[in-house]
Amino acid sequence: GAMLGTMFIWPTLNKRYQKRKAKREDKERNKKYRKYIKEKHEKIVAEMKIQTQILIDNYLPIASTREIISSKKRNLWEREIDQEDFLDLRLGIGSTELKGTINCPTESFSLDCDELLKEVYKIKNDTKILENVPVSLSFAEKHISAIIGSTATKQQFIDGLVLQMLTYHSYEDLKIVVF
């Protein structure tokens, strides 16, 4: 009778113990992974703030460019022909993509619904765009551009672009010809 009881009771108890142990381990794994995801998200947000500030510092508003010229500040003619941002001019304020890549597991079909993986994908998709930052265009790369709008708006926009060219680029590196 004891052997028969042990034959049924021991596996049942062992199965319950293994289930409880698996639940504890899964709970601990979830806790650690959520902490890891949170740390990575904070790093991404910090990088987004850094990139936003760099864009704001590098592409000043038109009023600031006028002030740079009138007070002959140190950043007058600061961009040279061999620099990456040569003829990179501010067009306005908008949204742009985060420079850099966020590596995470690729999305694939799965029968299991993994909430942690969903959080990773959500963070990746939510942190790709920088909002309300200066948007620029490299006229060194885009040789031909078109401006559409009313005459007054176009003239004001072109004046802003020319003012930026005069502010950031020296006469040695940039020649402007107007017909």
mmCIF file of C-alpha atoms in Angstrom:
data_model
loop_
_atom_site.group_PDB
_atom_site.id
_atom_site.type_symbol
_atom_site.label_atom_id
_atom_site.label_comp_id
_atom_site.label_asym_id
_atom_site.label_seq_id
_atom_site.Cartn_x
_atom_site.Cartn_y
_atom_site.Cartn_z
ATOM 1 C CA GLY A 1 0.000 0.000 0.000
ATOM 2 C CA ALA A 2 2.855 2.380 0.850
ATOM 3 C CA MET A 3 4.548 1.703 -2.457
ATOM 4 C CA LEU A 4 1.280 2.178 -4.313
ATOM 5 C CA GLY A 5 0.613 5.446 -2.449
ATOM 6 C CA THR A 6 4.140 6.672 -3.144
ATOM 7 C CA MET A 7 3.739 5.780 -6.781
ATOM 8 C CA PHE A 8 0.775 8.188 -7.118
ATOM 9 C CA ILE A 9 1.500 10.820 -4.464
ATOM 10 C CA TRP A 10 5.196 11.449 -5.163
ATOM 11 C CA PRO A 11 4.774 12.322 -8.882
ATOM 12 C CA THR A 12 1.811 14.572 -8.066
ATOM 13 C CA LEU A 13 3.767 16.436 -5.398
ATOM 14 C CA ASN A 14 6.808 16.669 -7.671
ATOM 15 C CA LYS A 15 4.649 18.053 -10.513
ATOM 16 C CA ARG A 16 3.139 20.726 -8.221
ATOM 17 C CA TYR A 17 6.596 21.668 -6.961
ATOM 18 C CA GLN A 18 7.931 21.998 -10.520
ATOM 19 C CA LYS A 19 4.941 24.178 -11.529
ATOM 20 C CA ARG A 20 5.458 26.503 -8.560
ATOM 21 C CA LYS A 21 9.180 26.668 -9.262
ATOM 22 C CA ALA A 22 8.528 27.486 -12.963
ATOM 23 C CA LYS A 23 6.055 30.232 -11.970
ATOM 24 C CA ARG A 24 8.585 31.772 -9.565
ATOM 25 C CA GLU A 25 11.316 31.645 -12.186
ATOM 26 C CA ASP A 26 8.999 33.139 -14.835
ATOM 27 C CA LYS A 27 7.969 35.899 -12.452
ATOM 28 C CA GLU A 28 11.632 36.655 -11.680
ATOM 29 C CA ARG A 29 12.497 36.599 -15.409
ATOM 30 C CA ASN A 30 9.644 39.017 -16.163
ATOM 31 C CA LYS A 31 10.748 41.342 -13.356
ATOM 32 C CA LYS A 32 14.379 41.410 -14.511
ATOM 33 C CA TYR A 33 13.475 41.781 -18.190
ATOM 34 C CA ARG A 34 11.051 44.642 -17.497
ATOM 35 C CA LYS A 35 13.819 46.382 -15.541
ATOM 36 C CA TYR A 36 16.211 45.819 -18.471
ATOM 37 C CA ILE A 37 13.642 47.166 -20.953
ATOM 38 C CA LYS A 38 13.074 50.222 -18.758
ATOM 39 C CA GLU A 39 16.822 50.928 -18.578
ATOM 40 C CA LYS A 40 17.179 50.642 -22.350
ATOM 41 C CA HIS A 41 14.158 52.882 -22.898
ATOM 42 C CA GLU A 42 15.675 55.505 -20.604
ATOM 43 C CA LYS A 43 18.926 55.345 -22.599
ATOM 44 C CA ILE A 44 17.029 55.781 -25.865
ATOM 45 C CA VAL A 45 15.063 58.737 -24.481
ATOM 46 C CA ALA A 46 18.307 60.309 -23.224
ATOM 47 C CA GLU A 47 19.849 59.882 -26.693
ATOM 48 C CA MET A 48 16.737 61.427 -28.244
ATOM 49 C CA LYS A 49 17.109 64.446 -25.953
ATOM 50 C CA ILE A 50 20.782 64.778 -26.884
ATOM 51 C CA GLN A 51 20.021 64.608 -30.608
ATOM 52 C CA THR A 52 17.164 67.092 -30.224
ATOM 53 C CA GLN A 53 19.451 69.555 -28.448
ATOM 54 C CA ILE A 54 22.162 69.107 -31.088
ATOM 55 C CA LEU A 55 19.652 69.882 -33.852
ATOM 56 C CA ILE A 56 18.380 72.944 -31.976
ATOM 57 C CA ASP A 57 21.950 74.206 -31.426
ATOM 58 C CA ASN A 58 23.097 73.551 -35.012
ATOM 59 C CA TYR A 59 20.065 74.926 -36.859
ATOM 60 C CA LEU A 60 19.176 78.228 -35.254
ATOM 61 C CA PRO A 61 16.098 80.282 -36.171
ATOM 62 C CA ILE A 62 16.398 83.111 -38.713
ATOM 63 C CA ALA A 63 16.285 85.757 -35.966
ATOM 64 C CA SER A 64 19.384 84.194 -34.422
ATOM 65 C CA THR A 65 21.241 84.215 -37.745
ATOM 66 C CA ARG A 66 20.594 87.939 -38.084
ATOM 67 C CA GLU A 67 21.997 88.428 -34.591
ATOM 68 C CA ILE A 68 25.095 86.344 -35.444
ATOM 69 C CA ILE A 69 25.855 88.606 -38.401
ATOM 70 C CA SER A 70 25.133 91.896 -36.645
ATOM 71 C CA SER A 71 27.149 91.099 -33.515
ATOM 72 C CA LYS A 72 29.836 89.068 -35.350
ATOM 73 C CA LYS A 73 29.595 86.099 -33.001
ATOM 74 C CA ARG A 74 32.110 83.267 -33.035
ATOM 75 C CA ASN A 75 29.848 80.957 -35.077
ATOM 76 C CA LEU A 76 29.854 83.343 -38.051
ATOM 77 C CA TRP A 77 31.177 81.407 -41.065
ATOM 78 C CA GLU A 78 31.701 78.304 -38.941
ATOM 79 C CA ARG A 79 30.862 75.694 -41.610
ATOM 80 C CA GLU A 80 33.586 74.742 -44.035
ATOM 81 C CA ILE A 81 33.355 72.922 -47.341
ATOM 82 C CA ASP A 82 34.826 69.674 -45.997
ATOM 83 C CA GLN A 83 32.367 69.401 -43.097
ATOM 84 C CA GLU A 84 29.321 67.153 -43.129
ATOM 85 C CA ASP A 85 26.885 70.009 -42.488
ATOM 86 C CA PHE A 86 28.147 72.233 -45.315
ATOM 87 C CA LEU A 87 25.130 73.804 -47.069
ATOM 88 C CA ASP A 88 22.803 72.016 -44.669
ATOM 89 C CA LEU A 89 20.140 74.663 -44.103
ATOM 90 C CA ARG A 90 17.191 74.851 -41.747
ATOM 91 C CA LEU A 91 13.817 74.681 -43.493
ATOM 92 C CA GLY A 92 11.604 74.904 -40.427
ATOM 93 C CA ILE A 93 10.322 72.917 -37.459
ATOM 94 C CA GLY A 94 8.944 69.405 -37.780
ATOM 95 C CA SER A 95 9.634 65.747 -37.144
ATOM 96 C CA THR A 96 12.658 63.732 -38.164
ATOM 97 C CA GLU A 97 13.956 60.248 -37.569
ATOM 98 C CA LEU A 98 16.338 59.407 -34.783
ATOM 99 C CA LYS A 99 19.858 58.944 -36.126
ATOM 100 C CA GLY A 100 21.116 55.515 -35.214
ATOM 101 C CA THR A 101 19.560 52.116 -34.980
ATOM 102 C CA ILE A 102 17.640 50.411 -32.238
ATOM 103 C CA ASN A 103 18.374 46.712 -32.291
ATOM 104 C CA CYS A 104 15.737 44.312 -31.071
ATOM 105 C CA PRO A 105 14.451 40.878 -32.033
ATOM 106 C CA THR A 106 12.698 40.878 -35.376
ATOM 107 C CA GLU A 107 8.951 40.580 -35.382
ATOM 108 C CA SER A 108 7.800 37.152 -36.474
ATOM 109 C CA PHE A 109 4.734 34.971 -36.258
ATOM 110 C CA SER A 110 4.262 33.196 -32.965
ATOM 111 C CA LEU A 111 1.414 31.285 -31.392
ATOM 112 C CA ASP A 112 2.471 32.476 -27.952
ATOM 113 C CA CYS A 113 1.501 35.983 -26.925
ATOM 114 C CA ASP A 114 4.652 37.315 -25.258
ATOM 115 C CA GLU A 115 3.830 40.586 -23.503
ATOM 116 C CA LEU A 116 7.490 41.399 -22.900
ATOM 117 C CA LEU A 117 8.254 41.158 -26.593
ATOM 118 C CA LYS A 118 5.282 43.405 -27.347
ATOM 119 C CA GLU A 119 6.741 46.013 -24.975
ATOM 120 C CA VAL A 120 10.062 45.870 -26.829
ATOM 121 C CA TYR A 121 8.348 46.397 -30.203
ATOM 122 C CA LYS A 122 6.260 49.241 -28.768
ATOM 123 C CA ILE A 123 9.369 51.004 -27.427
ATOM 124 C CA LYS A 124 11.144 50.566 -30.761
ATOM 125 C CA ASN A 125 8.230 52.031 -32.715
ATOM 126 C CA ASP A 126 7.547 54.877 -30.266
ATOM 127 C CA THR A 127 11.120 56.132 -30.090
ATOM 128 C CA LYS A 128 11.984 56.449 -33.770
ATOM 129 C CA ILE A 129 10.781 60.012 -34.346
ATOM 130 C CA LEU A 130 12.086 63.279 -32.886
ATOM 131 C CA GLU A 131 9.227 65.781 -32.590
ATOM 132 C CA ASN A 132 9.387 69.590 -32.874
ATOM 133 C CA VAL A 133 12.990 69.770 -34.017
ATOM 134 C CA PRO A 134 14.606 71.841 -36.755
ATOM 135 C CA VAL A 135 14.296 70.134 -40.124
ATOM 136 C CA SER A 136 17.130 70.706 -42.558
ATOM 137 C CA LEU A 137 18.024 69.920 -46.131
ATOM 138 C CA SER A 138 21.505 69.473 -47.526
ATOM 139 C CA PHE A 139 21.749 71.619 -50.629
ATOM 140 C CA ALA A 140 25.177 70.075 -51.228
ATOM 141 C CA GLU A 141 23.472 66.715 -51.812
ATOM 142 C CA LYS A 142 20.242 68.024 -53.383
ATOM 143 C CA HIS A 143 21.484 70.270 -56.177
ATOM 144 C CA ILE A 144 18.040 71.022 -57.596
ATOM 145 C CA SER A 145 15.182 72.149 -55.373
ATOM 146 C CA ALA A 146 11.777 73.659 -55.958
ATOM 147 C CA ILE A 147 9.857 76.048 -53.751
ATOM 148 C CA ILE A 148 6.096 76.225 -54.142
ATOM 149 C CA GLY A 149 3.806 78.829 -52.622
ATOM 150 C CA SER A 150 2.691 82.406 -52.935
ATOM 151 C CA THR A 151 5.224 84.952 -54.128
ATOM 152 C CA ALA A 152 5.530 86.640 -50.741
ATOM 153 C CA THR A 153 5.983 83.341 -48.915
ATOM 154 C CA LYS A 154 8.538 82.091 -51.437
ATOM 155 C CA GLN A 155 10.503 85.341 -51.250
ATOM 156 C CA GLN A 156 10.583 85.252 -47.452
ATOM 157 C CA PHE A 157 11.657 81.593 -47.495
ATOM 158 C CA ILE A 158 14.422 82.203 -50.051
ATOM 159 C CA ASP A 159 15.637 85.243 -48.092
ATOM 160 C CA GLY A 160 15.896 83.004 -45.016
ATOM 161 C CA LEU A 161 17.906 80.393 -46.915
ATOM 162 C CA VAL A 162 20.283 83.011 -48.349
ATOM 163 C CA LEU A 163 20.683 84.579 -44.898
ATOM 164 C CA GLN A 164 21.675 81.176 -43.499
ATOM 165 C CA MET A 165 24.168 80.691 -46.327
ATOM 166 C CA LEU A 166 25.711 84.088 -45.627
ATOM 167 C CA THR A 167 25.806 83.441 -41.885
ATOM 168 C CA TYR A 168 27.328 79.980 -41.770
ATOM 169 C CA HIS A 169 29.515 79.819 -44.903
ATOM 170 C CA SER A 170 32.486 82.016 -45.688
ATOM 171 C CA TYR A 171 32.984 83.729 -49.016
ATOM 172 C CA GLU A 172 35.961 81.433 -49.645
ATOM 173 C CA ASP A 173 33.831 78.247 -49.612
ATOM 174 C CA LEU A 174 30.544 79.471 -51.061
ATOM 175 C CA LYS A 175 29.866 81.675 -54.074
ATOM 176 C CA ILE A 176 26.313 82.898 -54.652
ATOM 177 C CA VAL A 177 25.235 83.893 -58.147
ATOM 178 C CA VAL A 178 21.831 85.543 -58.578
ATOM 179 C CA PHE A 179 20.132 86.056 -61.944
#
